[in-house]
PDB file of C-alpha atoms in Angstrom:
ATOM      1  CA  UNK A 181       0.230 -19.593  -5.463  1.00  0.00           C
ATOM      2  CA  UNK A 182      -1.781 -20.698  -7.970  1.00  0.00           C
ATOM      3  CA  UNK A 183      -1.132 -20.658 -12.136  1.00  0.00           C
ATOM      4  CA  UNK A 184      -1.151 -16.867 -12.076  1.00  0.00           C
ATOM      5  CA  UNK A 185       0.443 -15.583  -8.802  1.00  0.00           C
ATOM      6  CA  UNK A 186      -2.716 -14.820  -7.458  1.00  0.00           C
ATOM      7  CA  UNK A 187      -4.441 -15.192  -3.972  1.00  0.00           C
ATOM      8  CA  UNK A 188      -7.883 -14.536  -4.156  1.00  0.00           C
ATOM      9  CA  UNK A 189      -9.949 -15.782  -6.747  1.00  0.00           C
ATOM     10  CA  UNK A 190      -9.438 -15.097 -10.033  1.00  0.00           C
ATOM     11  CA  UNK A 191     -12.881 -13.467 -11.948  1.00  0.00           C
ATOM     12  CA  UNK A 192     -14.811 -13.930 -15.584  1.00  0.00           C
ATOM     13  CA  UNK A 193     -13.162 -10.663 -17.250  1.00  0.00           C
ATOM     14  CA  UNK A 194      -9.547 -11.543 -15.246  1.00  0.00           C
ATOM     15  CA  UNK A 195     -10.022 -14.716 -17.389  1.00  0.00           C
ATOM     16  CA  UNK A 196     -10.490 -12.497 -20.405  1.00  0.00           C
ATOM     17  CA  UNK A 197      -8.240 -10.635 -20.026  1.00  0.00           C
ATOM     18  CA  UNK A 198      -5.714 -13.208 -20.374  1.00  0.00           C
ATOM     19  CA  UNK A 199      -6.144 -13.315 -24.801  1.00  0.00           C
ATOM     20  CA  UNK A 200      -3.038 -13.876 -26.229  1.00  0.00           C
ATOM     21  CA  UNK A 201      -0.773 -13.723 -23.076  1.00  0.00           C
ATOM     22  CA  UNK A 202      -0.500 -16.951 -21.025  1.00  0.00           C
ATOM     23  CA  UNK A 203      -2.690 -20.259 -21.971  1.00  0.00           C
ATOM     24  CA  UNK A 204      -5.434 -20.518 -18.618  1.00  0.00           C
ATOM     25  CA  UNK A 205      -4.722 -24.149 -16.721  1.00  0.00           C
ATOM     26  CA  UNK A 206      -8.033 -25.429 -16.680  1.00  0.00           C
ATOM     27  CA  UNK A 207      -9.357 -28.784 -15.244  1.00  0.00           C
ATOM     28  CA  UNK A 208     -12.600 -30.415 -14.186  1.00  0.00           C
ATOM     29  CA  UNK A 209     -13.498 -31.258 -10.582  1.00  0.00           C
ATOM     30  CA  UNK A 210     -16.486 -33.262  -8.962  1.00  0.00           C
ATOM     31  CA  UNK A 211     -15.463 -33.328  -5.635  1.00  0.00           C
ATOM     32  CA  UNK A 212     -14.109 -31.773  -2.681  1.00  0.00           C
ATOM     33  CA  UNK A 213     -10.853 -33.130  -2.540  1.00  0.00           C
ATOM     34  CA  UNK A 214      -9.469 -33.648  -5.829  1.00  0.00           C
ATOM     35  CA  UNK A 215     -10.968 -29.687  -6.083  1.00  0.00           C
ATOM     36  CA  UNK A 216      -8.122 -28.944  -3.428  1.00  0.00           C
ATOM     37  CA  UNK A 217      -5.237 -30.819  -5.548  1.00  0.00           C
ATOM     38  CA  UNK A 218      -5.817 -28.570  -8.553  1.00  0.00           C
ATOM     39  CA  UNK A 219      -7.006 -25.834  -7.409  1.00  0.00           C
ATOM     40  CA  UNK A 220      -3.502 -24.398  -6.904  1.00  0.00           C
ATOM     41  CA  UNK A 221      -2.858 -25.078 -10.121  1.00  0.00           C
ATOM     42  CA  UNK A 222      -5.255 -23.970 -12.117  1.00  0.00           C
ATOM     43  CA  UNK A 223      -7.476 -21.076 -13.220  1.00  0.00           C
ATOM     44  CA  UNK A 224     -10.045 -22.559 -14.115  1.00  0.00           C
ATOM     45  CA  UNK A 225     -12.227 -24.965 -12.426  1.00  0.00           C
ATOM     46  CA  UNK A 226     -14.698 -26.469 -14.498  1.00  0.00           C
ATOM     47  CA  UNK A 227     -17.094 -28.621 -12.602  1.00  0.00           C
ATOM     48  CA  UNK A 228     -18.438 -30.361 -15.827  1.00  0.00           C
ATOM     49  CA  UNK A 229     -21.226 -32.738 -16.918  1.00  0.00           C
ATOM     50  CA  UNK A 230     -18.728 -35.479 -17.341  1.00  0.00           C
ATOM     51  CA  UNK A 231     -19.958 -36.462 -14.217  1.00  0.00           C
ATOM     52  CA  UNK A 232     -22.215 -38.210 -14.815  1.00  0.00           C
ATOM     53  CA  UNK A 233     -19.967 -40.874 -17.083  1.00  0.00           C
ATOM     54  CA  UNK A 234     -17.352 -40.394 -14.650  1.00  0.00           C
ATOM     55  CA  UNK A 235     -18.340 -40.772 -11.243  1.00  0.00           C
ATOM     56  CA  UNK A 236     -22.413 -42.223 -12.097  1.00  0.00           C
ATOM     57  CA  UNK A 237     -21.649 -44.461 -14.542  1.00  0.00           C
ATOM     58  CA  UNK A 238     -23.687 -43.170 -17.513  1.00  0.00           C
ATOM     59  CA  UNK A 239     -23.745 -43.787 -20.766  1.00  0.00           C
ATOM     60  CA  UNK A 240     -23.603 -40.431 -21.923  1.00  0.00           C
ATOM     61  CA  UNK A 241     -24.124 -36.541 -20.483  1.00  0.00           C
ATOM     62  CA  UNK A 242     -27.941 -36.339 -21.312  1.00  0.00           C
ATOM     63  CA  UNK A 243     -28.615 -38.103 -18.321  1.00  0.00           C
ATOM     64  CA  UNK A 244     -27.252 -35.597 -15.740  1.00  0.00           C
ATOM     65  CA  UNK A 245     -29.744 -33.191 -14.330  1.00  0.00           C
ATOM     66  CA  UNK A 246     -29.733 -30.093 -12.545  1.00  0.00           C
ATOM     67  CA  UNK A 247     -29.352 -31.180  -9.265  1.00  0.00           C
ATOM     68  CA  UNK A 248     -26.427 -33.940  -9.507  1.00  0.00           C
ATOM     69  CA  UNK A 249     -24.286 -30.027 -10.987  1.00  0.00           C
ATOM     70  CA  UNK A 250     -25.523 -28.284  -8.494  1.00  0.00           C
ATOM     71  CA  UNK A 251     -24.554 -31.326  -5.884  1.00  0.00           C
ATOM     72  CA  UNK A 252     -21.124 -31.795  -7.765  1.00  0.00           C
ATOM     73  CA  UNK A 253     -20.640 -27.715  -7.890  1.00  0.00           C
ATOM     74  CA  UNK A 254     -20.998 -27.146  -4.296  1.00  0.00           C
ATOM     75  CA  UNK A 255     -18.695 -30.018  -3.425  1.00  0.00           C
ATOM     76  CA  UNK A 256     -16.038 -28.073  -5.620  1.00  0.00           C
ATOM     77  CA  UNK A 257     -17.068 -24.813  -4.346  1.00  0.00           C
ATOM     78  CA  UNK A 258     -15.747 -25.922  -0.586  1.00  0.00           C
ATOM     79  CA  UNK A 259     -12.152 -27.415  -1.754  1.00  0.00           C
ATOM     80  CA  UNK A 260     -11.540 -23.937  -4.217  1.00  0.00           C
ATOM     81  CA  UNK A 261      -9.826 -20.731  -3.207  1.00  0.00           C
ATOM     82  CA  UNK A 262      -8.036 -18.638  -5.784  1.00  0.00           C
ATOM     83  CA  UNK A 263      -9.818 -20.597  -9.224  1.00  0.00           C
ATOM     84  CA  UNK A 264     -12.345 -19.418 -11.396  1.00  0.00           C
ATOM     85  CA  UNK A 265     -15.219 -22.143 -10.898  1.00  0.00           C
ATOM     86  CA  UNK A 266     -17.577 -23.137 -13.550  1.00  0.00           C
ATOM     87  CA  UNK A 267     -20.433 -24.994 -13.538  1.00  0.00           C
ATOM     88  CA  UNK A 268     -21.865 -26.609 -16.783  1.00  0.00           C
ATOM     89  CA  UNK A 269     -25.490 -26.515 -17.320  1.00  0.00           C
ATOM     90  CA  UNK A 270     -26.959 -30.394 -18.298  1.00  0.00           C
ATOM     91  CA  UNK A 271     -28.862 -30.773 -21.187  1.00  0.00           C
ATOM     92  CA  UNK A 272     -32.156 -29.659 -20.805  1.00  0.00           C
ATOM     93  CA  UNK A 273     -32.198 -26.725 -18.166  1.00  0.00           C
ATOM     94  CA  UNK A 274     -31.469 -24.163 -21.042  1.00  0.00           C
ATOM     95  CA  UNK A 275     -32.319 -25.234 -24.584  1.00  0.00           C
ATOM     96  CA  UNK A 276     -36.177 -24.286 -24.807  1.00  0.00           C
ATOM     97  CA  UNK A 277     -35.712 -20.197 -23.853  1.00  0.00           C
ATOM     98  CA  UNK A 278     -33.103 -17.465 -23.014  1.00  0.00           C
ATOM     99  CA  UNK A 279     -35.923 -17.205 -19.706  1.00  0.00           C
ATOM    100  CA  UNK A 280     -35.558 -21.076 -19.233  1.00  0.00           C
ATOM    101  CA  UNK A 281     -31.358 -20.042 -19.392  1.00  0.00           C
ATOM    102  CA  UNK A 282     -31.608 -17.657 -16.794  1.00  0.00           C
ATOM    103  CA  UNK A 283     -33.718 -19.648 -14.445  1.00  0.00           C
ATOM    104  CA  UNK A 284     -31.566 -22.428 -13.875  1.00  0.00           C
ATOM    105  CA  UNK A 285     -28.466 -20.474 -14.458  1.00  0.00           C
ATOM    106  CA  UNK A 286     -29.330 -18.341 -11.654  1.00  0.00           C
ATOM    107  CA  UNK A 287     -30.484 -21.306  -9.592  1.00  0.00           C
ATOM    108  CA  UNK A 288     -26.954 -22.510 -10.482  1.00  0.00           C
ATOM    109  CA  UNK A 289     -25.071 -19.186  -9.281  1.00  0.00           C
ATOM    110  CA  UNK A 290     -27.045 -18.710  -6.230  1.00  0.00           C
ATOM    111  CA  UNK A 291     -26.209 -22.555  -4.365  1.00  0.00           C
ATOM    112  CA  UNK A 292     -23.054 -23.523  -6.142  1.00  0.00           C
ATOM    113  CA  UNK A 293     -21.088 -20.010  -5.540  1.00  0.00           C
ATOM    114  CA  UNK A 294     -19.770 -20.298  -8.376  1.00  0.00           C
ATOM    115  CA  UNK A 295     -18.583 -16.993 -10.969  1.00  0.00           C
ATOM    116  CA  UNK A 296     -19.682 -18.043 -13.965  1.00  0.00           C
ATOM    117  CA  UNK A 297     -22.157 -20.999 -16.580  1.00  0.00           C
ATOM    118  CA  UNK A 298     -20.949 -22.777 -19.530  1.00  0.00           C
ATOM    119  CA  UNK A 299     -23.174 -24.205 -22.071  1.00  0.00           C
ATOM    120  CA  UNK A 300     -22.824 -25.987 -25.238  1.00  0.00           C
ATOM    121  CA  UNK A 301     -24.065 -24.235 -29.008  1.00  0.00           C
ATOM    122  CA  UNK A 302     -23.037 -21.844 -30.878  1.00  0.00           C
ATOM    123  CA  UNK A 303     -24.853 -19.108 -32.974  1.00  0.00           C
ATOM    124  CA  UNK A 304     -28.478 -21.556 -32.066  1.00  0.00           C
ATOM    125  CA  UNK A 305     -27.287 -20.316 -28.394  1.00  0.00           C
ATOM    126  CA  UNK A 306     -26.139 -16.909 -29.237  1.00  0.00           C
ATOM    127  CA  UNK A 307     -28.818 -15.208 -28.285  1.00  0.00           C
ATOM    128  CA  UNK A 308     -29.511 -17.112 -24.944  1.00  0.00           C
ATOM    129  CA  UNK A 309     -25.231 -16.069 -23.918  1.00  0.00           C
ATOM    130  CA  UNK A 310     -26.616 -12.569 -24.914  1.00  0.00           C
ATOM    131  CA  UNK A 311     -29.511 -12.491 -22.844  1.00  0.00           C
ATOM    132  CA  UNK A 312     -27.608 -14.164 -19.879  1.00  0.00           C
ATOM    133  CA  UNK A 313     -24.272 -11.871 -19.850  1.00  0.00           C
ATOM    134  CA  UNK A 314     -26.949  -8.685 -19.849  1.00  0.00           C
ATOM    135  CA  UNK A 315     -28.425  -9.825 -16.816  1.00  0.00           C
ATOM    136  CA  UNK A 316     -24.938 -10.449 -14.504  1.00  0.00           C
ATOM    137  CA  UNK A 317     -24.488 -13.998 -15.533  1.00  0.00           C
ATOM    138  CA  UNK A 318     -20.584 -14.594 -16.932  1.00  0.00           C
ATOM    139  CA  UNK A 319     -20.994 -17.919 -19.964  1.00  0.00           C
ATOM    140  CA  UNK A 320     -18.352 -19.782 -20.935  1.00  0.00           C
ATOM    141  CA  UNK A 321     -19.462 -21.257 -24.661  1.00  0.00           C
ATOM    142  CA  UNK A 322     -18.448 -24.510 -26.186  1.00  0.00           C
ATOM    143  CA  UNK A 323     -18.663 -25.532 -29.929  1.00  0.00           C
ATOM    144  CA  UNK A 324     -17.313 -27.936 -32.002  1.00  0.00           C
ATOM    145  CA  UNK A 325     -18.098 -31.147 -30.727  1.00  0.00           C
ATOM    146  CA  UNK A 326     -20.849 -30.658 -28.309  1.00  0.00           C
ATOM    147  CA  UNK A 327     -21.310 -33.865 -26.145  1.00  0.00           C
ATOM    148  CA  UNK A 328     -25.099 -32.769 -25.526  1.00  0.00           C
ATOM    149  CA  UNK A 329     -25.439 -33.503 -28.810  1.00  0.00           C
ATOM    150  CA  UNK A 330     -23.818 -36.833 -29.484  1.00  0.00           C
ATOM    151  CA  UNK A 331     -26.609 -38.517 -30.466  1.00  0.00           C
ATOM    152  CA  UNK A 332     -26.939 -35.806 -33.370  1.00  0.00           C
ATOM    153  CA  UNK A 333     -23.280 -35.893 -34.404  1.00  0.00           C
ATOM    154  CA  UNK A 334     -23.544 -39.652 -34.305  1.00  0.00           C
ATOM    155  CA  UNK A 335     -20.874 -40.196 -32.169  1.00  0.00           C
ATOM    156  CA  UNK A 336     -17.789 -38.564 -30.466  1.00  0.00           C
ATOM    157  CA  UNK A 337     -16.243 -38.009 -34.633  1.00  0.00           C
ATOM    158  CA  UNK A 338     -14.113 -35.139 -34.914  1.00  0.00           C
ATOM    159  CA  UNK A 339     -16.442 -31.653 -36.251  1.00  0.00           C
ATOM    160  CA  UNK A 340     -15.216 -28.864 -38.482  1.00  0.00           C
ATOM    161  CA  UNK A 341     -13.233 -31.281 -40.714  1.00  0.00           C
ATOM    162  CA  UNK A 342     -13.433 -29.427 -45.001  1.00  0.00           C
ATOM    163  CA  UNK A 343     -16.835 -27.638 -45.694  1.00  0.00           C
ATOM    164  CA  UNK A 344     -17.806 -27.724 -41.643  1.00  0.00           C
ATOM    165  CA  UNK A 345     -15.308 -25.525 -40.531  1.00  0.00           C
ATOM    166  CA  UNK A 346     -17.246 -23.350 -41.788  1.00  0.00           C
ATOM    167  CA  UNK A 347     -19.470 -23.750 -39.338  1.00  0.00           C
ATOM    168  CA  UNK A 348     -17.234 -24.064 -36.089  1.00  0.00           C
ATOM    169  CA  UNK A 349     -15.222 -21.067 -37.465  1.00  0.00           C
ATOM    170  CA  UNK A 350     -19.454 -19.080 -37.741  1.00  0.00           C
ATOM    171  CA  UNK A 351     -19.558 -20.631 -34.147  1.00  0.00           C
ATOM    172  CA  UNK A 352     -17.205 -19.185 -32.209  1.00  0.00           C
ATOM    173  CA  UNK A 353     -17.328 -16.232 -33.713  1.00  0.00           C
ATOM    174  CA  UNK A 354     -21.154 -15.751 -32.875  1.00  0.00           C
ATOM    175  CA  UNK A 355     -20.644 -17.182 -28.807  1.00  0.00           C
ATOM    176  CA  UNK A 356     -17.414 -13.888 -28.614  1.00  0.00           C
ATOM    177  CA  UNK A 357     -20.134 -11.406 -30.830  1.00  0.00           C
ATOM    178  CA  UNK A 358     -22.617 -12.314 -27.744  1.00  0.00           C
ATOM    179  CA  UNK A 359     -20.574 -11.728 -24.599  1.00  0.00           C
ATOM    180  CA  UNK A 360     -19.260 -15.089 -23.871  1.00  0.00           C
ATOM    181  CA  UNK A 361     -15.627 -14.968 -21.462  1.00  0.00           C
ATOM    182  CA  UNK A 362     -13.846 -17.954 -22.746  1.00  0.00           C
ATOM    183  CA  UNK A 363     -14.896 -20.530 -25.291  1.00  0.00           C
ATOM    184  CA  UNK A 364     -13.782 -24.013 -25.859  1.00  0.00           C
ATOM    185  CA  UNK A 365     -13.218 -25.408 -28.646  1.00  0.00           C
ATOM    186  CA  UNK A 366     -13.459 -29.172 -28.939  1.00  0.00           C
ATOM    187  CA  UNK A 367     -12.660 -31.675 -30.848  1.00  0.00           C
ATOM    188  CA  UNK A 368     -11.826 -30.060 -33.901  1.00  0.00           C
ATOM    189  CA  UNK A 369      -9.130 -29.586 -36.716  1.00  0.00           C
ATOM    190  CA  UNK A 370      -5.837 -27.869 -35.389  1.00  0.00           C
ATOM    191  CA  UNK A 371      -5.603 -25.825 -37.910  1.00  0.00           C
ATOM    192  CA  UNK A 372      -9.495 -24.487 -37.725  1.00  0.00           C
ATOM    193  CA  UNK A 373      -8.696 -24.752 -34.170  1.00  0.00           C
ATOM    194  CA  UNK A 374      -5.579 -22.163 -35.061  1.00  0.00           C
ATOM    195  CA  UNK A 375      -6.748 -19.532 -37.128  1.00  0.00           C
ATOM    196  CA  UNK A 376     -10.228 -18.920 -35.079  1.00  0.00           C
ATOM    197  CA  UNK A 377      -7.928 -18.516 -31.720  1.00  0.00           C
ATOM    198  CA  UNK A 378      -6.068 -15.684 -33.825  1.00  0.00           C
ATOM    199  CA  UNK A 379      -9.245 -14.217 -35.333  1.00  0.00           C
ATOM    200  CA  UNK A 380     -11.701 -13.886 -32.085  1.00  0.00           C
ATOM    201  CA  UNK A 381     -11.268 -11.491 -29.536  1.00  0.00           C
ATOM    202  CA  UNK A 382     -12.265 -13.878 -26.694  1.00  0.00           C
ATOM    203  CA  UNK A 383      -9.896 -16.933 -25.351  1.00  0.00           C
ATOM    204  CA  UNK A 384      -9.865 -20.348 -27.303  1.00  0.00           C
ATOM    205  CA  UNK A 385     -10.195 -22.980 -23.905  1.00  0.00           C
ATOM    206  CA  UNK A 386      -8.747 -26.219 -26.618  1.00  0.00           C
ATOM    207  CA  UNK A 387      -9.430 -29.763 -25.814  1.00  0.00           C
ATOM    208  CA  UNK A 388      -8.227 -32.234 -28.683  1.00  0.00           C
ATOM    209  CA  UNK A 389      -7.547 -29.190 -30.620  1.00  0.00           C
ATOM    210  CA  UNK A 390      -4.337 -26.872 -30.720  1.00  0.00           C
ATOM    211  CA  UNK A 391      -1.594 -25.913 -27.997  1.00  0.00           C
ATOM    212  CA  UNK A 392      -2.033 -22.341 -29.911  1.00  0.00           C
ATOM    213  CA  UNK A 393      -5.553 -21.510 -28.234  1.00  0.00           C
ATOM    214  CA  UNK A 394      -5.360 -19.578 -25.065  1.00  0.00           C
ATOM    215  CA  UNK A 395      -5.810 -21.952 -22.675  1.00  0.00           C
ATOM    216  CA  UNK A 396      -6.424 -25.785 -22.879  1.00  0.00           C
ATOM    217  CA  UNK A 397      -8.576 -28.705 -20.649  1.00  0.00           C
ATOM    218  CA  UNK A 398      -8.362 -32.167 -19.807  1.00  0.00           C
ATOM    219  CA  UNK A 399     -11.629 -34.086 -17.850  1.00  0.00           C
ATOM    220  CA  UNK A 400      -8.748 -34.949 -14.526  1.00  0.00           C
ATOM    221  CA  UNK A 401      -9.721 -38.527 -14.131  1.00  0.00           C
ATOM    222  CA  UNK A 402      -8.577 -38.807 -17.852  1.00  0.00           C
ATOM    223  CA  UNK A 403      -5.446 -37.598 -17.753  1.00  0.00           C
ATOM    224  CA  UNK A 404      -4.938 -39.078 -14.088  1.00  0.00           C
ATOM    225  CA  UNK A 405      -6.001 -42.613 -15.432  1.00  0.00           C
ATOM    226  CA  UNK A 406      -8.643 -43.402 -12.989  1.00  0.00           C
ATOM    227  CA  UNK A 407     -11.382 -43.451 -16.440  1.00  0.00           C
ATOM    228  CA  UNK A 408     -10.936 -45.998 -18.390  1.00  0.00           C
ATOM    229  CA  UNK A 409     -13.802 -46.696 -20.100  1.00  0.00           C
ATOM    230  CA  UNK A 410     -12.474 -45.148 -23.108  1.00  0.00           C
ATOM    231  CA  UNK A 411      -9.182 -43.024 -24.202  1.00  0.00           C
ATOM    232  CA  UNK A 412      -9.235 -40.104 -26.205  1.00  0.00           C
ATOM    233  CA  UNK A 413      -6.602 -39.206 -29.031  1.00  0.00           C
ATOM    234  CA  UNK A 414      -6.755 -35.773 -27.101  1.00  0.00           C
ATOM    235  CA  UNK A 415      -5.688 -37.249 -23.539  1.00  0.00           C
ATOM    236  CA  UNK A 416      -2.362 -37.452 -22.082  1.00  0.00           C
ATOM    237  CA  UNK A 417      -2.024 -39.636 -19.598  1.00  0.00           C
ATOM    238  CA  UNK A 418       0.189 -37.391 -16.778  1.00  0.00           C
ATOM    239  CA  UNK A 419      -0.176 -40.446 -13.647  1.00  0.00           C
ATOM    240  CA  UNK A 420      -2.041 -44.684 -14.067  1.00  0.00           C
ATOM    241  CA  UNK A 421      -3.457 -43.138 -10.829  1.00  0.00           C
ATOM    242  CA  UNK A 422      -5.876 -46.374 -12.012  1.00  0.00           C
ATOM    243  CA  UNK A 423      -3.528 -49.294 -12.142  1.00  0.00           C
ATOM    244  CA  UNK A 424      -1.689 -47.894  -8.862  1.00  0.00           C
ATOM    245  CA  UNK A 425      -4.954 -47.759  -6.704  1.00  0.00           C
ATOM    246  CA  UNK A 426      -6.781 -51.458  -8.476  1.00  0.00           C
ATOM    247  CA  UNK A 427      -2.520 -52.613  -7.150  1.00  0.00           C
ATOM    248  CA  UNK A 428      -3.767 -51.724  -3.477  1.00  0.00           C
ATOM    249  CA  UNK A 429      -6.734 -52.712  -3.348  1.00  0.00           C
ATOM    250  CA  UNK A 430      -5.841 -56.347  -4.826  1.00  0.00           C
ATOM    251  CA  UNK A 431      -3.005 -56.540  -1.779  1.00  0.00           C
ATOM    252  CA  UNK A 432      -5.518 -55.099   1.202  1.00  0.00           C
ATOM    253  CA  UNK A 433      -8.319 -57.847  -0.517  1.00  0.00           C
ATOM    254  CA  UNK A 434      -5.162 -60.380  -0.091  1.00  0.00           C
ATOM    255  CA  UNK A 435      -3.553 -59.408   3.205  1.00  0.00           C
ATOM    256  CA  UNK A 436      -7.265 -59.535   5.178  1.00  0.00           C
ATOM    257  CA  UNK A 437      -7.711 -63.129   3.528  1.00  0.00           C
ATOM    258  CA  UNK A 438      -4.459 -64.308   4.741  1.00  0.00           C
ATOM    259  CA  UNK A 439      -5.514 -62.396   7.706  1.00  0.00           C
ATOM    260  CA  UNK A 440      -1.911 -60.581   7.941  1.00  0.00           C
ATOM    261  CA  UNK A 441      -4.151 -57.791   8.349  1.00  0.00           C
ATOM    262  CA  UNK A 442      -4.918 -55.311  10.609  1.00  0.00           C
ATOM    263  CA  UNK A 443      -1.486 -56.267  12.285  1.00  0.00           C
ATOM    264  CA  UNK A 444      -0.639 -55.626  16.208  1.00  0.00           C
ATOM    265  CA  UNK A 445      -0.739 -51.795  15.031  1.00  0.00           C
ATOM    266  CA  UNK A 446      -3.509 -51.101  14.086  1.00  0.00           C
ATOM    267  CA  UNK A 447      -5.795 -52.942  16.496  1.00  0.00           C
ATOM    268  CA  UNK A 448      -6.556 -51.756  20.855  1.00  0.00           C
ATOM    269  CA  UNK A 449      -5.213 -53.677  24.057  1.00  0.00           C
ATOM    270  CA  UNK A 450      -8.014 -53.670  26.808  1.00  0.00           C
ATOM    271  CA  UNK A 451      -6.112 -50.873  28.735  1.00  0.00           C
ATOM    272  CA  UNK A 452      -5.136 -47.873  27.396  1.00  0.00           C
ATOM    273  CA  UNK A 453      -1.437 -46.624  26.990  1.00  0.00           C
ATOM    274  CA  UNK A 454      -0.867 -42.909  28.306  1.00  0.00           C
ATOM    275  CA  UNK A 455       1.365 -40.737  27.378  1.00  0.00           C
ATOM    276  CA  UNK A 456       1.847 -37.293  30.209  1.00  0.00           C
ATOM    277  CA  UNK A 457      -1.761 -38.732  31.826  1.00  0.00           C
ATOM    278  CA  UNK A 458      -3.428 -38.443  28.265  1.00  0.00           C
ATOM    279  CA  UNK A 459      -4.483 -42.162  25.781  1.00  0.00           C
ATOM    280  CA  UNK A 460      -2.435 -42.994  23.486  1.00  0.00           C
ATOM    281  CA  UNK A 461      -3.309 -43.911  19.479  1.00  0.00           C
TER     282      UNK A 461
END
C-alpha cells in the first residue's frame, strides 16, 4: 500500500488537498530500482536535479541538462505505481520567459509521464507559475535556499534569518497565489517555516525547515548513507549503505585475489545436470 493507502497514482489536486492533514512523505529518486523501493512509502517522488551531484559527480546542480532530467524521469516513471512523480526543471530551462518554461515543461511531461514539474524561485517566478498552471502544467515551487542560485547566495547558506525572513515569506505567498500545488521550503529557520506553513493555503514541504511543515523531503542517497561528499545538518542518516557496500566490494576483491571466488557452486561442469529432463542451474 502507498503512504496514503491508495492503489492509484496520486494527483496534484490530491497532494494540494493534504494541507494541514497527514504529513506528505517525499523522497528523491533517479533510477528504476530506487523508484520501486520508495513508491510504496511515498506520496511524492521527486526526480531532482540533485542527480547531477549524486550520480554524475558534478560540483553543483548547474550542469544538469533537460535531456538528463528526461532520461532519469523516464527511468523513475517505470518504477512507480502510486506516488506522484515530479521532475525538476534544470537551470536555464525556464528562467528566460514563461513561454520558454512552458515549452520545456511540456516536453518533460510528455516524455517522462510526470504529473508535475518543480522550479525554483519565489516572487520572480510567480508570473511563470501562473502561466504554466493556467495551461495545464501543475507546478511545485521551491523557495528559501534554491541550489540553482548557489553562486548568487555565495554557498549553501541558511536563508531567511533576521530581516531576510520577510523576503522568504513574500516568496512563499507569491507562489501560493500564483497557483503552485505545493512549495518546498529549504534551509530556513524553524520559526519562519512554521509561520509560513500556518499562513499559506498550499502544503509546505520541508527540507531543513520545520516538523510543522505539511510534508518532508530528503535526497534518498543522503538518508540511505550512499552519498558522502558532504552531510548537511538537516539530513538524518537512516542507514549507512555506502559503508556496507564498500565493505562488500572489499570482500569481493579479496576473495578474487585469493582465488576463493568463484567457488564450485558458482561455475559449471562439462555436461549439464538434469532434473526431470530439464537442465539444472
